Short mmCIF file of C-alpha atoms in Angstrom, two decimals:
data_model
loop_
_atom_site.label_atom_id
_atom_site.label_comp_id
_atom_site.label_asym_id
_atom_site.label_seq_id
_atom_site.Cartn_x
_atom_site.Cartn_y
_atom_site.Cartn_z
CA UNK P 9 95.87 110.65 213.72
CA UNK P 10 95.29 113.53 211.29
CA UNK P 11 92.79 115.39 213.42
CA UNK P 12 95.05 115.42 216.46
CA UNK P 13 92.81 113.24 218.60
CA UNK P 14 94.38 110.71 220.94
CA UNK P 15 94.07 106.97 220.77
CA UNK P 16 94.64 105.00 223.97
CA UNK P 17 96.82 101.96 223.30
CA UNK P 18 96.44 98.73 225.27
CA UNK P 19 99.80 99.47 226.90
CA UNK P 20 98.72 102.91 228.05
CA UNK P 21 95.37 101.59 229.27
CA UNK P 22 97.14 99.01 231.38
CA UNK P 23 99.34 101.66 232.94
CA UNK P 24 96.76 104.30 233.51
CA UNK P 25 93.86 102.16 234.61
CA UNK P 26 95.93 101.02 237.56
CA UNK P 27 95.06 97.35 237.13
CA UNK P 28 96.97 94.23 236.19
CA UNK P 29 96.48 93.01 232.63
CA UNK P 30 96.69 89.45 231.38
CA UNK P 31 100.13 88.28 232.24
CA UNK P 32 102.69 85.52 232.73
CA UNK P 33 103.63 85.39 229.08
CA UNK P 34 105.66 82.45 227.86
CA UNK P 35 109.37 83.16 227.74
CA UNK P 36 109.37 85.89 230.39
CA UNK P 37 111.75 85.14 233.23
CA UNK P 38 111.54 86.52 236.73
CA UNK P 39 114.19 87.78 239.05
CA UNK P 40 115.04 90.49 241.55
CA UNK P 41 117.79 92.80 242.66
CA UNK P 42 117.46 92.99 246.40
CA UNK P 43 118.62 96.49 247.02
CA UNK P 44 121.92 96.64 245.09
CA UNK P 45 123.29 100.11 244.65
CA UNK P 46 122.45 102.03 241.44
CA UNK P 47 125.21 103.17 239.13
CA UNK P 48 127.43 105.88 240.58
CA UNK P 49 126.19 108.44 238.11
CA UNK P 50 122.69 108.19 239.53
CA UNK P 51 121.15 106.68 236.41
CA UNK P 52 118.87 103.70 236.08
CA UNK P 53 121.13 102.11 233.49
CA UNK P 54 120.56 101.96 229.75
CA UNK P 55 120.33 105.72 229.42
CA UNK P 56 121.42 108.99 230.86
CA UNK P 57 120.00 111.55 233.22
CA UNK P 58 120.36 112.33 236.89
CA UNK P 59 117.91 110.75 239.29
CA UNK P 60 116.65 114.13 240.45
CA UNK P 61 113.04 115.16 239.88
CA UNK P 62 112.23 118.42 238.15
CA UNK P 63 111.06 121.01 240.67
CA UNK P 64 108.76 123.85 239.80
CA UNK P 65 110.88 126.23 241.85
CA UNK P 66 107.69 127.51 243.43
CA UNK P 67 107.66 128.01 247.19
CA UNK P 68 104.97 125.90 248.79
CA UNK P 69 103.74 125.49 252.34
CA UNK P 70 102.52 121.92 251.91
CA UNK P 71 102.92 119.37 254.68
CA UNK P 72 103.35 115.59 254.47
CA UNK P 73 100.23 114.50 256.35
CA UNK P 74 97.79 111.92 255.04
CA UNK P 75 98.30 108.35 253.80
CA UNK P 76 97.01 106.78 250.58
CA UNK P 77 98.39 103.21 250.82
CA UNK P 78 96.83 101.66 247.72
CA UNK P 79 95.51 102.68 244.32
CA UNK P 80 91.89 103.83 244.84
CA UNK P 81 92.78 103.83 248.54
CA UNK P 82 92.06 100.22 249.53
CA UNK P 83 91.20 96.71 248.30
CA UNK P 84 87.51 97.63 248.28
CA UNK P 85 88.36 100.36 245.72
CA UNK P 86 86.34 102.94 247.62
CA UNK P 87 88.39 105.82 246.16
CA UNK P 88 87.92 107.78 249.34
CA UNK P 89 88.92 108.17 252.97
CA UNK P 90 87.61 109.83 256.11
CA UNK P 91 91.03 109.81 257.78
CA UNK P 92 91.97 113.26 256.51
CA UNK P 93 90.74 116.11 254.28
CA UNK P 94 92.37 116.59 250.89
CA UNK P 95 93.65 119.89 249.48
CA UNK P 96 91.21 122.75 250.05
CA UNK P 97 93.15 125.46 248.19
CA UNK P 98 94.54 125.63 244.63
CA UNK P 99 97.55 123.52 243.65
CA UNK P 100 100.84 124.28 241.93
CA UNK P 101 103.23 121.80 240.38
CA UNK P 102 105.77 120.81 243.01
CA UNK P 103 107.95 118.21 241.27
CA UNK P 104 107.92 115.82 238.30
CA UNK P 105 109.83 112.57 237.81
CA UNK P 106 110.56 111.21 234.36
CA UNK P 107 111.88 107.64 234.64
CA UNK P 108 112.19 107.21 230.86
CA UNK P 109 114.87 109.90 230.73
CA UNK P 110 117.12 107.65 232.83
CA UNK P 111 116.37 104.36 231.11
CA UNK P 112 115.64 105.20 227.53
CA UNK P 113 112.27 104.69 225.87
CA UNK P 114 110.09 102.09 227.52
CA UNK P 115 109.67 102.81 231.19
CA UNK P 116 106.45 104.26 232.57
CA UNK P 117 105.40 105.01 236.14
CA UNK P 118 102.37 103.45 237.76
CA UNK P 119 99.95 105.23 240.07
CA UNK P 120 101.79 106.19 243.29
CA UNK P 121 100.91 105.44 246.89
CA UNK P 122 101.88 107.54 249.92
CA UNK P 123 102.64 106.38 253.45
CA UNK P 124 104.20 108.50 256.21
CA UNK P 125 105.55 111.18 253.90
CA UNK P 126 107.09 108.78 251.36
CA UNK P 127 105.87 108.23 247.79
CA UNK P 128 106.22 104.68 246.44
CA UNK P 129 105.71 103.72 242.80
CA UNK P 130 106.97 101.39 240.11
CA UNK P 131 108.35 102.34 236.74
CA UNK P 132 107.92 99.29 234.54
CA UNK P 133 109.37 98.30 231.22
CA UNK P 134 107.84 96.88 228.08
CA UNK P 135 109.16 95.85 224.71
CA UNK P 136 112.96 95.52 224.98
CA UNK P 137 112.93 96.90 228.55
CA UNK P 138 111.64 93.85 230.46
CA UNK P 139 112.41 95.36 233.82
CA UNK P 140 110.77 97.36 236.57
CA UNK P 141 112.23 99.66 239.17
CA UNK P 142 110.49 100.44 242.45
CA UNK P 143 111.15 103.91 243.86
CA UNK P 144 110.70 105.62 247.20
CA UNK P 145 110.76 109.42 247.16
CA UNK P 146 110.25 112.11 249.74
CA UNK P 147 106.78 113.56 249.27
CA UNK P 148 107.80 117.16 249.92
CA UNK P 149 110.95 117.35 247.83
CA UNK P 150 110.74 114.43 245.43
CA UNK P 151 114.26 113.38 246.41
CA UNK P 152 114.97 109.68 246.06
CA UNK P 153 115.20 107.63 249.25
CA UNK P 154 115.93 104.32 247.50
CA UNK P 155 115.42 102.32 244.34
CA UNK P 156 115.16 98.55 243.77
CA UNK P 157 115.55 97.06 240.34
CA UNK P 158 113.49 93.98 239.46
CA UNK P 159 114.13 92.02 236.28
CA UNK P 160 111.61 90.04 234.27
CA UNK P 161 108.83 92.60 234.44
CA UNK P 162 106.21 92.85 231.72
CA UNK P 163 103.73 95.39 230.46
CA UNK P 164 101.04 92.95 231.57
CA UNK P 165 102.13 93.19 235.22
CA UNK P 166 101.78 96.93 235.60
CA UNK P 167 99.81 96.91 238.84
CA UNK P 168 100.83 99.71 241.19
CA UNK P 169 102.56 98.90 244.45
CA UNK P 170 100.65 98.47 247.71
CA UNK P 171 101.59 99.08 251.34
CA UNK P 172 99.92 96.61 253.73
CA UNK P 173 100.77 95.83 257.35
CA UNK P 174 104.01 97.77 257.14
CA UNK P 175 105.27 95.96 254.04
CA UNK P 176 105.51 97.18 250.45
CA UNK P 177 104.24 94.72 247.82
CA UNK P 178 104.76 94.69 244.07
CA UNK P 179 103.36 92.22 241.54
CA UNK P 180 105.99 90.77 239.19
CA UNK P 181 106.17 87.89 236.72
CA UNK P 182 107.60 85.47 239.28
CA UNK P 183 105.15 86.34 242.04
CA UNK P 184 104.36 89.04 244.55
CA UNK P 185 107.50 90.53 246.06
CA UNK P 186 107.58 91.90 249.59
CA UNK P 187 109.92 94.86 250.08
CA UNK P 188 111.11 96.68 253.18
CA UNK P 189 109.57 100.16 252.77
CA UNK P 190 112.49 101.74 254.66
CA UNK P 191 115.29 100.30 252.51
CA UNK P 192 113.77 98.72 249.41
CA UNK P 193 115.35 95.37 250.22
CA UNK P 194 113.44 92.40 248.82
CA UNK P 195 112.29 90.34 251.81
CA UNK P 196 110.62 87.45 249.99
CA UNK P 197 108.84 86.46 246.79
CA UNK P 198 105.45 84.86 247.07
CA UNK P 199 103.62 83.04 245.60
CA UNK P 200 104.79 80.76 242.79
CA UNK P 201 101.87 81.14 240.41
CA UNK P 202 101.37 78.57 237.69
CA UNK P 203 102.59 79.82 234.33
CA UNK P 204 99.42 78.44 232.75
CA UNK P 205 97.31 81.10 234.48
CA UNK P 206 96.90 84.68 233.40
CA UNK P 207 96.34 87.37 236.00
CA UNK P 208 93.84 90.15 235.52
CA UNK P 209 93.78 91.65 239.05
CA UNK P 210 95.41 91.26 242.44
CA UNK P 211 93.95 92.85 245.57
CA UNK P 212 95.96 93.00 248.81
CA UNK P 213 94.60 93.68 252.29
CA UNK P 214 96.09 92.96 255.73
CA UNK P 215 98.96 90.90 254.38
CA UNK P 216 96.83 88.69 252.17
CA UNK P 217 96.55 88.67 248.39
CA UNK P 218 93.55 87.69 246.28
CA UNK P 219 94.56 87.07 242.69
CA UNK P 220 92.00 86.90 239.90
CA UNK P 221 93.28 84.45 237.29
CA UNK P 222 91.83 82.71 234.25
CA UNK P 223 91.07 79.67 236.40
CA UNK P 224 89.57 81.38 239.42
CA UNK P 225 90.50 83.34 242.54
CA UNK P 226 93.59 82.37 244.55
CA UNK P 227 94.08 83.54 248.12
CA UNK P 228 97.50 83.68 249.79
CA UNK P 229 98.83 84.66 253.18
CA UNK P 230 101.78 86.77 252.10
CA UNK P 231 103.28 86.91 255.58
CA UNK P 232 103.10 83.15 256.30
CA UNK P 233 103.89 82.39 252.64
CA UNK P 234 101.06 79.86 252.33
CA UNK P 235 98.22 79.34 249.90
CA UNK P 236 94.90 79.67 251.73
CA UNK P 237 92.35 78.57 249.12
CA UNK P 238 91.23 78.90 245.53
CA UNK P 239 88.04 78.79 243.49
CA UNK P 240 87.40 77.24 240.08
CA UNK P 241 85.11 80.02 238.82
CA UNK P 242 86.87 83.15 237.48
CA UNK P 243 84.73 86.25 238.13
CA UNK P 244 85.05 89.67 236.51
CA UNK P 245 86.06 91.62 239.62
CA UNK P 246 87.47 90.98 243.07
CA UNK P 247 87.01 93.29 246.06
CA UNK P 248 87.95 92.88 249.73
CA UNK P 249 86.03 94.45 252.57
CA UNK P 250 87.38 95.93 255.78
CA UNK P 251 86.42 92.74 257.61
CA UNK P 252 88.41 90.53 255.22
CA UNK P 253 85.37 89.24 253.34
CA UNK P 254 85.90 88.73 249.63
CA UNK P 255 83.29 89.87 247.07
CA UNK P 256 83.26 88.90 243.40
CA UNK P 257 81.08 89.96 240.51
CA UNK P 258 80.42 87.83 237.45
CA UNK P 259 79.49 90.70 235.16
CA UNK P 260 77.31 89.99 232.12
CA UNK P 261 75.80 92.17 229.41
CA UNK P 262 74.30 89.36 227.33
CA UNK P 263 70.84 89.38 228.83
CA UNK P 264 71.71 86.96 231.62
CA UNK P 265 71.84 88.06 235.22
CA UNK P 266 75.23 88.90 236.67
CA UNK P 267 76.07 87.20 239.95
CA UNK P 268 77.43 88.81 243.09
CA UNK P 269 79.12 86.44 245.55
CA UNK P 270 80.64 86.71 249.00
CA UNK P 271 83.38 84.45 250.36
CA UNK P 272 84.93 84.01 253.76
CA UNK P 273 88.41 85.48 253.28
CA UNK P 274 89.93 82.96 255.72
CA UNK P 275 88.48 79.73 254.35
CA UNK P 276 87.18 80.57 250.89
CA UNK P 277 83.73 79.21 251.76
CA UNK P 278 80.94 80.91 249.87
CA UNK P 279 78.71 82.85 252.30
CA UNK P 280 76.03 84.02 249.88
CA UNK P 281 75.30 84.71 246.21
CA UNK P 282 72.77 87.12 244.70
CA UNK P 283 71.72 87.81 241.09
CA UNK P 284 71.98 91.31 239.69
CA UNK P 285 69.39 92.56 237.23
CA UNK P 286 69.52 91.18 233.67
CA UNK P 287 68.84 94.70 232.33
CA UNK P 288 72.51 95.73 232.00
CA UNK P 289 74.32 97.39 229.12
CA UNK P 290 77.59 98.55 230.75
CA UNK P 291 79.09 97.14 233.94
CA UNK P 292 81.15 99.64 235.91
CA UNK P 293 82.08 97.22 238.68
CA UNK P 294 81.67 97.22 242.44
CA UNK P 295 82.90 99.29 245.33
CA UNK P 296 83.04 97.90 248.87
CA UNK P 297 83.04 100.30 251.83
CA UNK P 298 81.70 100.48 255.37
CA UNK P 299 79.64 97.31 255.27
CA UNK P 300 78.04 97.92 251.88
CA UNK P 301 78.66 96.83 248.31
CA UNK P 302 77.88 99.41 245.64
CA UNK P 303 77.07 97.70 242.34
CA UNK P 304 77.29 100.13 239.43
CA UNK P 305 75.97 99.64 235.91
CA UNK P 306 74.18 101.32 233.00
CA UNK P 307 70.87 100.09 231.67
CA UNK P 308 70.41 99.48 227.92
CA UNK P 309 69.74 102.48 225.69
CA UNK P 310 66.23 103.13 224.43
CA UNK P 311 66.39 104.51 220.91
CA UNK P 312 68.62 107.60 220.97
CA UNK P 313 68.37 107.89 224.72
CA UNK P 314 71.20 106.39 226.74
CA UNK P 315 70.27 104.06 229.55
CA UNK P 316 70.17 105.22 233.15
CA UNK P 317 73.20 104.93 235.39
CA UNK P 318 72.32 102.83 238.42
CA UNK P 319 73.87 102.21 241.83
CA UNK P 320 72.55 99.38 243.96
CA UNK P 321 73.64 99.63 247.59
CA UNK P 322 73.71 96.12 249.03
CA UNK P 323 74.18 94.87 252.58
CA UNK P 324 77.58 93.17 252.67
CA UNK P 325 76.38 90.57 255.19
CA UNK P 326 73.69 89.06 252.96
CA UNK P 327 73.70 90.82 249.56
CA UNK P 328 70.20 92.29 249.96
CA UNK P 329 69.50 95.64 248.26
CA UNK P 330 69.22 98.51 250.77
CA UNK P 331 68.48 101.16 248.19
CA UNK P 332 68.80 101.95 244.46
CA UNK P 333 69.82 105.28 242.97
CA UNK P 334 69.71 106.24 239.30
CA UNK P 335 70.58 109.18 237.07
CA UNK P 336 70.28 109.81 233.34
CA UNK P 337 73.97 110.61 232.87
CA UNK P 338 76.12 109.03 235.58
CA UNK P 339 79.49 107.53 234.75
CA UNK P 340 82.11 105.16 236.16
CA UNK P 341 82.51 103.83 239.70
CA UNK P 342 81.68 106.22 242.53
CA UNK P 343 83.88 107.43 245.41
CA UNK P 344 82.71 106.75 248.95
CA UNK P 345 83.45 109.46 251.49
CA UNK P 346 82.20 110.20 254.99
CA UNK P 347 78.54 109.20 254.80
CA UNK P 348 78.26 110.12 251.13
CA UNK P 349 78.68 108.44 247.75
CA UNK P 350 79.93 110.74 244.96
CA UNK P 351 79.27 110.18 241.25
CA UNK P 352 80.62 111.95 238.17
CA UNK P 353 77.86 113.21 235.87
CA UNK P 354 77.80 113.69 232.11
CA UNK P 355 74.88 116.06 231.82
CA UNK P 356 74.21 119.70 231.00
CA UNK P 357 75.66 120.81 234.32
CA UNK P 358 78.70 118.50 234.19
CA UNK P 359 78.88 118.34 237.94
CA UNK P 360 78.98 115.59 240.50
CA UNK P 361 76.08 114.01 242.35
CA UNK P 362 76.00 113.14 246.05
CA UNK P 363 74.03 110.25 247.55
CA UNK P 364 73.51 109.76 251.26
CA UNK P 365 74.75 106.27 252.13
CA UNK P 366 71.89 105.59 254.54
CA UNK P 367 68.88 106.85 252.58
CA UNK P 368 70.07 106.70 248.98
CA UNK P 369 68.83 110.27 248.39
CA UNK P 370 70.54 113.57 247.58
CA UNK P 371 71.61 115.43 250.74
CA UNK P 372 69.74 118.64 251.51
CA UNK P 373 71.42 121.72 250.03
CA UNK P 374 73.57 119.81 247.55
CA UNK P 375 74.31 121.44 244.18
CA UNK P 376 75.53 119.47 241.16
CA UNK P 377 76.36 122.56 239.13
CA UNK P 378 79.87 122.93 237.72
CA UNK P 379 79.65 125.38 234.81
CA UNK P 380 82.06 125.70 231.90
CA UNK P 381 83.46 122.19 232.02
CA UNK P 382 83.05 118.81 230.42
CA UNK P 383 84.03 115.57 232.09
CA UNK P 384 86.52 113.13 230.64
CA UNK P 385 85.97 109.38 230.92
CA UNK P 386 88.24 107.51 233.27
CA UNK P 387 88.74 106.56 236.87
CA UNK P 388 89.35 110.05 238.22
CA UNK P 389 86.88 110.74 241.02
CA UNK P 390 88.38 110.57 244.53
CA UNK P 391 87.40 111.94 247.93
CA UNK P 392 89.32 112.74 251.10
CA UNK P 393 87.30 114.12 253.98
CA UNK P 394 85.08 116.85 252.53
CA UNK P 395 87.26 117.41 249.44
CA UNK P 396 86.14 115.66 246.23
CA UNK P 397 88.41 115.83 243.19
CA UNK P 398 88.03 114.82 239.55
CA UNK P 399 89.56 115.57 236.15
CA UNK P 400 87.75 117.38 233.33
CA UNK P 401 88.31 119.75 230.45
CA UNK P 402 87.50 123.43 230.63
CA UNK P 403 87.60 125.41 227.39
CA UNK P 404 89.31 122.31 225.94
CA UNK P 405 92.15 122.67 228.45
CA UNK P 406 92.97 119.70 230.68
CA UNK P 407 91.97 120.55 234.24
CA UNK P 408 91.50 119.24 237.76
CA UNK P 409 88.63 120.48 239.88
CA UNK P 410 87.89 120.11 243.59
CA UNK P 411 84.48 120.37 245.20
CA UNK P 412 83.22 120.93 248.71
CA UNK P 413 81.97 117.48 249.68
CA UNK P 414 79.14 118.87 251.81
CA UNK P 415 77.62 121.38 249.35
CA UNK P 416 78.89 120.47 245.86
CA UNK P 417 80.30 123.96 245.40
CA UNK P 418 83.55 124.37 243.47
CA UNK P 419 86.45 124.65 245.86
CA UNK P 420 89.29 125.20 243.37
CA UNK P 421 90.21 124.53 239.75
CA UNK P 422 93.62 123.82 238.26
CA UNK P 423 93.95 124.38 234.51
CA UNK P 424 97.02 123.47 232.49
CA UNK P 425 98.60 124.92 229.40
CA UNK P 426 99.30 122.56 226.54
CA UNK P 427 103.06 122.92 226.96
CA UNK P 428 102.93 121.50 230.48
CA UNK P 429 103.86 118.03 229.27
CA UNK P 430 102.21 115.22 231.18
CA UNK P 431 98.94 116.99 231.85
CA UNK P 432 98.09 116.81 228.17
CA UNK P 433 97.50 113.13 228.80
CA UNK P 434 95.32 113.76 231.83
CA UNK P 435 92.36 111.93 230.30
CA UNK P 436 94.56 108.80 230.28
CA UNK P 437 96.16 109.46 233.65
CA UNK P 438 96.20 107.11 236.59
CA UNK P 439 93.70 107.36 239.41
CA UNK P 440 94.55 110.32 241.64
CA UNK P 441 96.42 109.89 244.90
CA UNK P 442 95.54 112.40 247.61
CA UNK P 443 97.13 113.53 250.84
CA UNK P 444 96.24 116.53 252.98
CA UNK P 445 98.20 118.94 250.77
CA UNK P 446 99.20 116.95 247.67
CA UNK P 447 97.63 115.38 244.57
CA UNK P 448 99.80 112.90 242.65
CA UNK P 449 99.20 111.13 239.37
CA UNK P 450 101.05 109.19 236.70
CA UNK P 451 100.45 110.51 233.19
CA UNK P 452 102.20 109.08 230.12
CA UNK P 453 105.92 108.80 231.04
CA UNK P 454 105.85 111.14 234.03
CA UNK P 455 104.90 111.15 237.71
CA UNK P 456 103.48 114.51 238.71
CA UNK P 457 103.24 115.94 242.25
CA UNK P 458 100.95 118.92 242.76
CA UNK P 459 100.84 120.72 246.12
CA UNK P 460 99.02 123.58 247.83
CA UNK P 461 100.82 126.87 247.41
#
C-alpha cells in the first residue's frame, strides 16, 4: 500500500489469532511422519539453513520456571494464571527462530506453549507447502530437542499445539494427532472427522477435545479414542471450564438475543441456556474461569459516540448474571488473574482497567493511567500472578508494556526499533505466552523469545 500501512491477510489472521480457520478442504490429504530423523544437514527440507535459532548474544539470568500449556493458557481462554508471576523486570531478546529460512517461503510458526522448560510450537505450510512441522526447543537456549514432520497440513488448520494430561496434541487435516512430548513420536491420530464438515475451533482439556464444526460441536475422548457426543447446533464459540463443563455462545448482532448454553462435558446433555441482551453491536466472545463466564460485547453506537464495552459476569452453574461492568472504551476479551479481571482500554489514558471478580467494581487504589502510548487491536492482554502484559505503540514504535496487577502502575516497557524484524508485525502477533522470566510470541515468519536480563 502506498502509505506504508499494513493490511492483515486472511492467512496472517489465521496464524496470529491462534484459532483454527475453516478447514478440511477437498483434495487435501493427511499423513504423518512419526519421528523420522531430519536431513543430516539440519534443514527442514526444501530449503537451506541450519536449525539453530538466532541468539541475541546478551547474557541473561532467566530461569525456566512457569508453564503455559495452551494458547491463552487454557480451554476457557482465561489468558491468565495464578500459578506463577510473570516477568517483573525489563526484557531483552534471547533467541529467534525462523522456520521459513529452512523450508523456503511458506512456513509460519503458531503461538508457542511452554511446559517444564520446553517450548512447543508448529510451523505450518500453505500454498505449495502443504506440510507442518512440530518443534520442541529448550526454553533457555532455543536449541532444538526434536522435530516431527506432518504432511497434509493446511493454512486452515493453523491451531497452535496443546499439552494436556502429559500429551502434546496438534490439529491436522486427518484429525488430532497425539505426540510424545519427550520424543515427538506420533502416538495416535484421532478422530476421523467427516470431510463434509469445516472446523472453526478445537478446544482441548484433560484429554478431551471439543471441535466446533459447521454442523455442531463434537466431543471426543482423545485417550480412549472414542466419540462422546455431538450437537446439531453450531455455536459461535466453545469454551471448557475447569470442571469439564462446556459453554457455547450463539453470538448475534442482528437485533436478536444471543444465547449462552452449558453442556455436561461427559454426556453432552444441555444443563441450561440463557439469553444475552439484544443490544449488541460487537461480540468479543466469552472467557471461562474460576466458576464464572465472562460475556464480553460492545453496545451499538449512538451517533458519533461508540457504544459502551460491557462485561457480564455469569454464574457458571446456572448462567445467572452476578454483576455487569461497562466502560466507554474497552476492547477485546479480558484476562482473568488472581481475583481480578483486566481489560485493555482505548481512551485518553490508554491504560488497562481492573475489575474485582467478586464485586464487579474497580479495586481501591487502582490507576488506569499509562501515558505516551496507544493500544493496538488484537488478542494481546495476558496476566501471570501480579504481572499484566499487553502490546501497544509508543511514539509509533511497536512496544510491549507490563503493569503491576495490584496497582495498575507501569512495571516495565520494551520498545523496538524498526529494524528488529518480527516486532514490526507486533500488532498482528500471536497471543503472548508467559513464564516466570520469558515472554514468547509468533510474529510474521518468526518465533521470538524475550527474557529478563
